[in-house]
Tab-separated table of C-alpha atoms in Angstrom:
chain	number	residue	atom	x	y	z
A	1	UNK	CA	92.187	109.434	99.995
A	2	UNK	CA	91.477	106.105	98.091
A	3	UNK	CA	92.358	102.626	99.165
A	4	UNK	CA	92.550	99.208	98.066
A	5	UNK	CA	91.520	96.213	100.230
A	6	UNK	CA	91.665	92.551	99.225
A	7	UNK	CA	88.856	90.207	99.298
A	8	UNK	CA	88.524	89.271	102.771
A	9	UNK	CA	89.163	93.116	104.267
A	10	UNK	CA	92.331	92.090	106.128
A	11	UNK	CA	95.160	93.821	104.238
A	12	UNK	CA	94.097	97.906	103.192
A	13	UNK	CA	96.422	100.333	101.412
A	14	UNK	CA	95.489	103.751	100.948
A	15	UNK	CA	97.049	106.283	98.215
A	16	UNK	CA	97.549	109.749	98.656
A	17	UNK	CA	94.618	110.786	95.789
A	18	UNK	CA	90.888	110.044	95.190
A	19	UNK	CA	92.032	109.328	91.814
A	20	UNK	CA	94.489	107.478	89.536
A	21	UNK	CA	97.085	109.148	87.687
A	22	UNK	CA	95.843	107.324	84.663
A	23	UNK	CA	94.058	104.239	83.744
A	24	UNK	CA	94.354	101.745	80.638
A	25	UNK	CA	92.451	98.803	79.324
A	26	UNK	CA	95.640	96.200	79.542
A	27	UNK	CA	95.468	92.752	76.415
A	28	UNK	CA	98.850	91.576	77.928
A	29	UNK	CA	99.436	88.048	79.538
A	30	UNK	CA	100.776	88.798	82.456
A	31	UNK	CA	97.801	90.570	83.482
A	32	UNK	CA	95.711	87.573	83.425
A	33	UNK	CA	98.584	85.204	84.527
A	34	UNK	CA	99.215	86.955	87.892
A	35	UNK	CA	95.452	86.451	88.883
A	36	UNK	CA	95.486	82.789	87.571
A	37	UNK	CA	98.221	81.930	89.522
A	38	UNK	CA	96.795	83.527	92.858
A	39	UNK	CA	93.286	81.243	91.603
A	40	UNK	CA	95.583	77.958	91.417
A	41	UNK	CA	97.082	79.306	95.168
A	42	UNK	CA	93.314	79.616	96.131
A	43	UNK	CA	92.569	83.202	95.717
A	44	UNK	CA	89.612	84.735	93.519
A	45	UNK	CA	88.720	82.334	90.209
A	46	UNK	CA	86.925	82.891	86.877
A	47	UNK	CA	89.623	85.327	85.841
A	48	UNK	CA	87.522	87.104	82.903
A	49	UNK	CA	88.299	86.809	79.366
A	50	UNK	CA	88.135	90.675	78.118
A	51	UNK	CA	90.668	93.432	78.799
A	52	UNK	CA	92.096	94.354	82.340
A	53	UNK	CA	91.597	97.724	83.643
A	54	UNK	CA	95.502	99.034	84.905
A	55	UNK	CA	94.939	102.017	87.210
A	56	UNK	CA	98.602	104.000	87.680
A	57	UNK	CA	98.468	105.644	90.795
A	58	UNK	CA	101.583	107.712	92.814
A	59	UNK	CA	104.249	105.214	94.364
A	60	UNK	CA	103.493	106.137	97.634
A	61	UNK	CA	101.312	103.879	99.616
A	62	UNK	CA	100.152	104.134	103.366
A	63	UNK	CA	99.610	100.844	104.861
A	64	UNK	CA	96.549	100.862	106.803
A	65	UNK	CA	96.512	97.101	107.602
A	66	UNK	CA	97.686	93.490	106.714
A	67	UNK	CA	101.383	94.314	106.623
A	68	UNK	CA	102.192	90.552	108.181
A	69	UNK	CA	100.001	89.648	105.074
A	70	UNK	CA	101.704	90.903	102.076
A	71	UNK	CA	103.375	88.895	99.787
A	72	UNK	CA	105.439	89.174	96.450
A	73	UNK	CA	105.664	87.295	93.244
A	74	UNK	CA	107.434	87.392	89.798
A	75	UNK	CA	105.479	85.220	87.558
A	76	UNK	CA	109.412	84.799	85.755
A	77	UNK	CA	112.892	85.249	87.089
A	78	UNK	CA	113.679	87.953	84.110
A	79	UNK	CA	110.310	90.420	84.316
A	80	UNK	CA	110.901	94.345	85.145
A	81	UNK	CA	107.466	94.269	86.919
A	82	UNK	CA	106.795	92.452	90.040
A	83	UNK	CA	103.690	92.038	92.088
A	84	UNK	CA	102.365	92.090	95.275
A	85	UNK	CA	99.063	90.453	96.747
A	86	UNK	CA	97.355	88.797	100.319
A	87	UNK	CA	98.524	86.107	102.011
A	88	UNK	CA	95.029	85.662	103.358
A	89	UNK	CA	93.003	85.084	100.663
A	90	UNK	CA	95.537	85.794	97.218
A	91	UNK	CA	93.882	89.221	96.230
A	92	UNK	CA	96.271	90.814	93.471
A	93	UNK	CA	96.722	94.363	95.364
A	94	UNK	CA	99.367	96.257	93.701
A	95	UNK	CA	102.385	95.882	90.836
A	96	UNK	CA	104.889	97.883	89.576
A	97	UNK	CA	107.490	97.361	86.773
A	98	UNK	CA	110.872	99.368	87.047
A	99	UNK	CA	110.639	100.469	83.535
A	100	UNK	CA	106.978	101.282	82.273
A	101	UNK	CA	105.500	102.598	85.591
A	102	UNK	CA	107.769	106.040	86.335
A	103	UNK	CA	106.854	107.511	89.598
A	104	UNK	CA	103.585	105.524	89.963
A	105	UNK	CA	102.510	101.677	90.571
A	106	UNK	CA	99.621	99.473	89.304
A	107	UNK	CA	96.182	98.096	90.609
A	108	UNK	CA	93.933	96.463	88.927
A	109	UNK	CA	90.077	97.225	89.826
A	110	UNK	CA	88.833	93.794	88.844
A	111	UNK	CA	91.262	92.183	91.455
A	112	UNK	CA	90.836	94.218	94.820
A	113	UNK	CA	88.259	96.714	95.922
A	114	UNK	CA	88.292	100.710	95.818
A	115	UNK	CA	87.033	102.528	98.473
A	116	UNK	CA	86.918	106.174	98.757
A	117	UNK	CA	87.360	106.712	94.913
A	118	UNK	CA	85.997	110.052	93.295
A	119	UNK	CA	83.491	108.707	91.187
A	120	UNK	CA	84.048	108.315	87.390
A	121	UNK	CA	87.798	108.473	88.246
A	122	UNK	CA	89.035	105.097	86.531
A	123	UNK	CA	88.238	105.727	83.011
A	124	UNK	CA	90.560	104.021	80.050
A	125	UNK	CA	91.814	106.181	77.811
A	126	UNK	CA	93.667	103.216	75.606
A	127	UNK	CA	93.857	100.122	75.158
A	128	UNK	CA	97.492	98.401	75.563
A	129	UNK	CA	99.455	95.403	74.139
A	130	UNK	CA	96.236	95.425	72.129
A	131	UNK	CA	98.491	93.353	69.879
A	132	UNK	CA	98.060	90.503	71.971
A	133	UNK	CA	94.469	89.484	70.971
A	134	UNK	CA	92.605	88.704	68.087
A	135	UNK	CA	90.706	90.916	66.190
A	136	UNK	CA	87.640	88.971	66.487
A	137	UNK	CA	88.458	89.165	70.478
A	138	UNK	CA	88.853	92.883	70.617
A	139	UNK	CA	85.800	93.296	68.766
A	140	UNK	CA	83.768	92.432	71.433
A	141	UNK	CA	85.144	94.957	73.956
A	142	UNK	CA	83.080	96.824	75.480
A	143	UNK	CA	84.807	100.242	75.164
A	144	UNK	CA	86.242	101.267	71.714
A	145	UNK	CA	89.433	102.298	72.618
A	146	UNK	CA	92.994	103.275	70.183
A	147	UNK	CA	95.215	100.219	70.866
A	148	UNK	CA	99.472	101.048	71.685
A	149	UNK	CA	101.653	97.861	72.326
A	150	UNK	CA	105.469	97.146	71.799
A	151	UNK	CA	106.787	95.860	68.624
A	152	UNK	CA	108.774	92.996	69.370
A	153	UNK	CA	111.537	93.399	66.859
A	154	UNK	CA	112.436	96.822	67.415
A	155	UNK	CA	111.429	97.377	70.817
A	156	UNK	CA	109.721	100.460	69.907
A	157	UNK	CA	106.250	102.548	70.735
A	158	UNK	CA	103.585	101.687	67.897
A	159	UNK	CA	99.949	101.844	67.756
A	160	UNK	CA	96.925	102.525	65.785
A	161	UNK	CA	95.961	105.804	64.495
A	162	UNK	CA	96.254	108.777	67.216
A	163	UNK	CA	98.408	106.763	69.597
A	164	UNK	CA	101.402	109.186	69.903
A	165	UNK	CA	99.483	111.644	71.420
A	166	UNK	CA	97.923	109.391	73.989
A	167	UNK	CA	101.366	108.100	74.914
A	168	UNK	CA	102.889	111.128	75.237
A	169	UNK	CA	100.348	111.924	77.886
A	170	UNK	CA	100.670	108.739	79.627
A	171	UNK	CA	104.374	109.441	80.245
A	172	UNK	CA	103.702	112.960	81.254
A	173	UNK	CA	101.261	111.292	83.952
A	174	UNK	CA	103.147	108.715	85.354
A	175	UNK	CA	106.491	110.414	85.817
A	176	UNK	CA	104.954	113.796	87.549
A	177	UNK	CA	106.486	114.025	90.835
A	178	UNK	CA	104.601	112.471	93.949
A	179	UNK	CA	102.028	114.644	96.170
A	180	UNK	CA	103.587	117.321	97.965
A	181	UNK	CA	103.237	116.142	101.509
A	182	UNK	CA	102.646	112.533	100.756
A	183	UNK	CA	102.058	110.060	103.426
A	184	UNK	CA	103.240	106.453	102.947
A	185	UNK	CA	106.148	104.466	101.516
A	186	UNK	CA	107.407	103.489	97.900
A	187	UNK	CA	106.679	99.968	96.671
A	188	UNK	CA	110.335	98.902	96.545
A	189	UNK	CA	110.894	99.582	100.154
A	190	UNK	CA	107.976	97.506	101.439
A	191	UNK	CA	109.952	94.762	98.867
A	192	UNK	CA	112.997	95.257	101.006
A	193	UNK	CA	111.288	95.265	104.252
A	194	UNK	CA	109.311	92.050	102.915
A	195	UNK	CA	112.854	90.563	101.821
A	196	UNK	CA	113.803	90.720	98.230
A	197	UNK	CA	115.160	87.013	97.983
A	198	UNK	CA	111.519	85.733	99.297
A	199	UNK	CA	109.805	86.793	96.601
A	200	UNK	CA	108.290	83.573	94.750
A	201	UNK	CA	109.206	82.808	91.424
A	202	UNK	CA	108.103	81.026	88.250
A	203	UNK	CA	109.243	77.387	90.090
A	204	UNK	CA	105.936	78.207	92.237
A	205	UNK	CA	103.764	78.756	89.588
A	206	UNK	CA	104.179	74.649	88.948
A	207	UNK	CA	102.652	73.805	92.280
């Protein structure tokens, strides 16, 4: 089964697949702004400037090691999607947001490193929240990808040409039930274990 260690090796978590459920290219903020704030805490910097690959993989996680080492964070007191990273050295390990990510949760490839993954597994499909950069920025992507995001004023689905189809498939990934036989616990129950009222907020963020 693949696993996710951060930077330093100390904390491992291992899912119960060699492969994501899905993976995305990600435009939004908050992708960037969770790493930058682990860089200002002292974890990995030089976040890069092009779009964050968001690998959804079943919400059941096994954790090998580290468990005195995980942390928490909400980069605002109102976000759906919270995150989770090392204590040791501020790797970005896992996040999951109570609305978009269904049965699975989130890594991000660029933050912590895979081991045991069936090659050519993490593969973008789309690009989301696309929206959220410039033309001339998405441009220079590498990947030429159909873009989906939110629209703001109705709350609703949209995307370029093709996009329902995609989505539709998304959803269908992300909410299958987990492995038959799955080892591990779900991401909310290592947040109650870690104690929901530690997790940081935005305040921290201004340190």
């Amino acid at each position: 089964m693949a696993s996710i260690k951060c930077n330093c090796g100390k904390v491992e978590l291992k899912f119960p697949t060699n492969a994501p459920r899905v993976s995305t290219e990600c435009c939004c903020n908050n992708c960037k702004e969770r790493l930058e704030y682990l860089a200002r805490l002292g974890g990995p910097p030089g976040v890069p400037d092009a779009p964050f690959v968001a690998s959804k993989w079943p919400n059941c996680i096994e954790i090998i090691s580290g468990e005195n080492l995980l942390f928490a964070y909400k980069l605002n007191p109102t976000t759906q999607f919270c995150n989770m990273a090392s204590s040791c050295c501020y790797t970005f390990l896992l996040g999951r947001h109570a609305e978009y990510d269904a049965n699975c949760v989130t890594a991000q490839g660029e933050a912590a490193a895979y081991s045991d993954l069936t090659e050519g597994a993490i593969k973008p499909y789309a690009r989301f929240f696309s929206n959220q950069w410039s033309p001339e920025r998405i441009q220079k992507c590498e990947r030429k990808l159909i873009g989906i995001w939110v629209d703001e004023s109705t709350g609703e689905i949209v995307g370029e040409e093709g996009y329902k189809d995609l989505f539709e498939a998304h959803i269908e990934s992300i909410s299958r039930p987990l492995p038959s036989g799955a080892v591990g616990v779900k991401f909310d129950d290592i947040l109650e274990k870690l104690g929901r009222d530690r997790i940081r907020r935005k305040e921290v963020m201004t340190k």
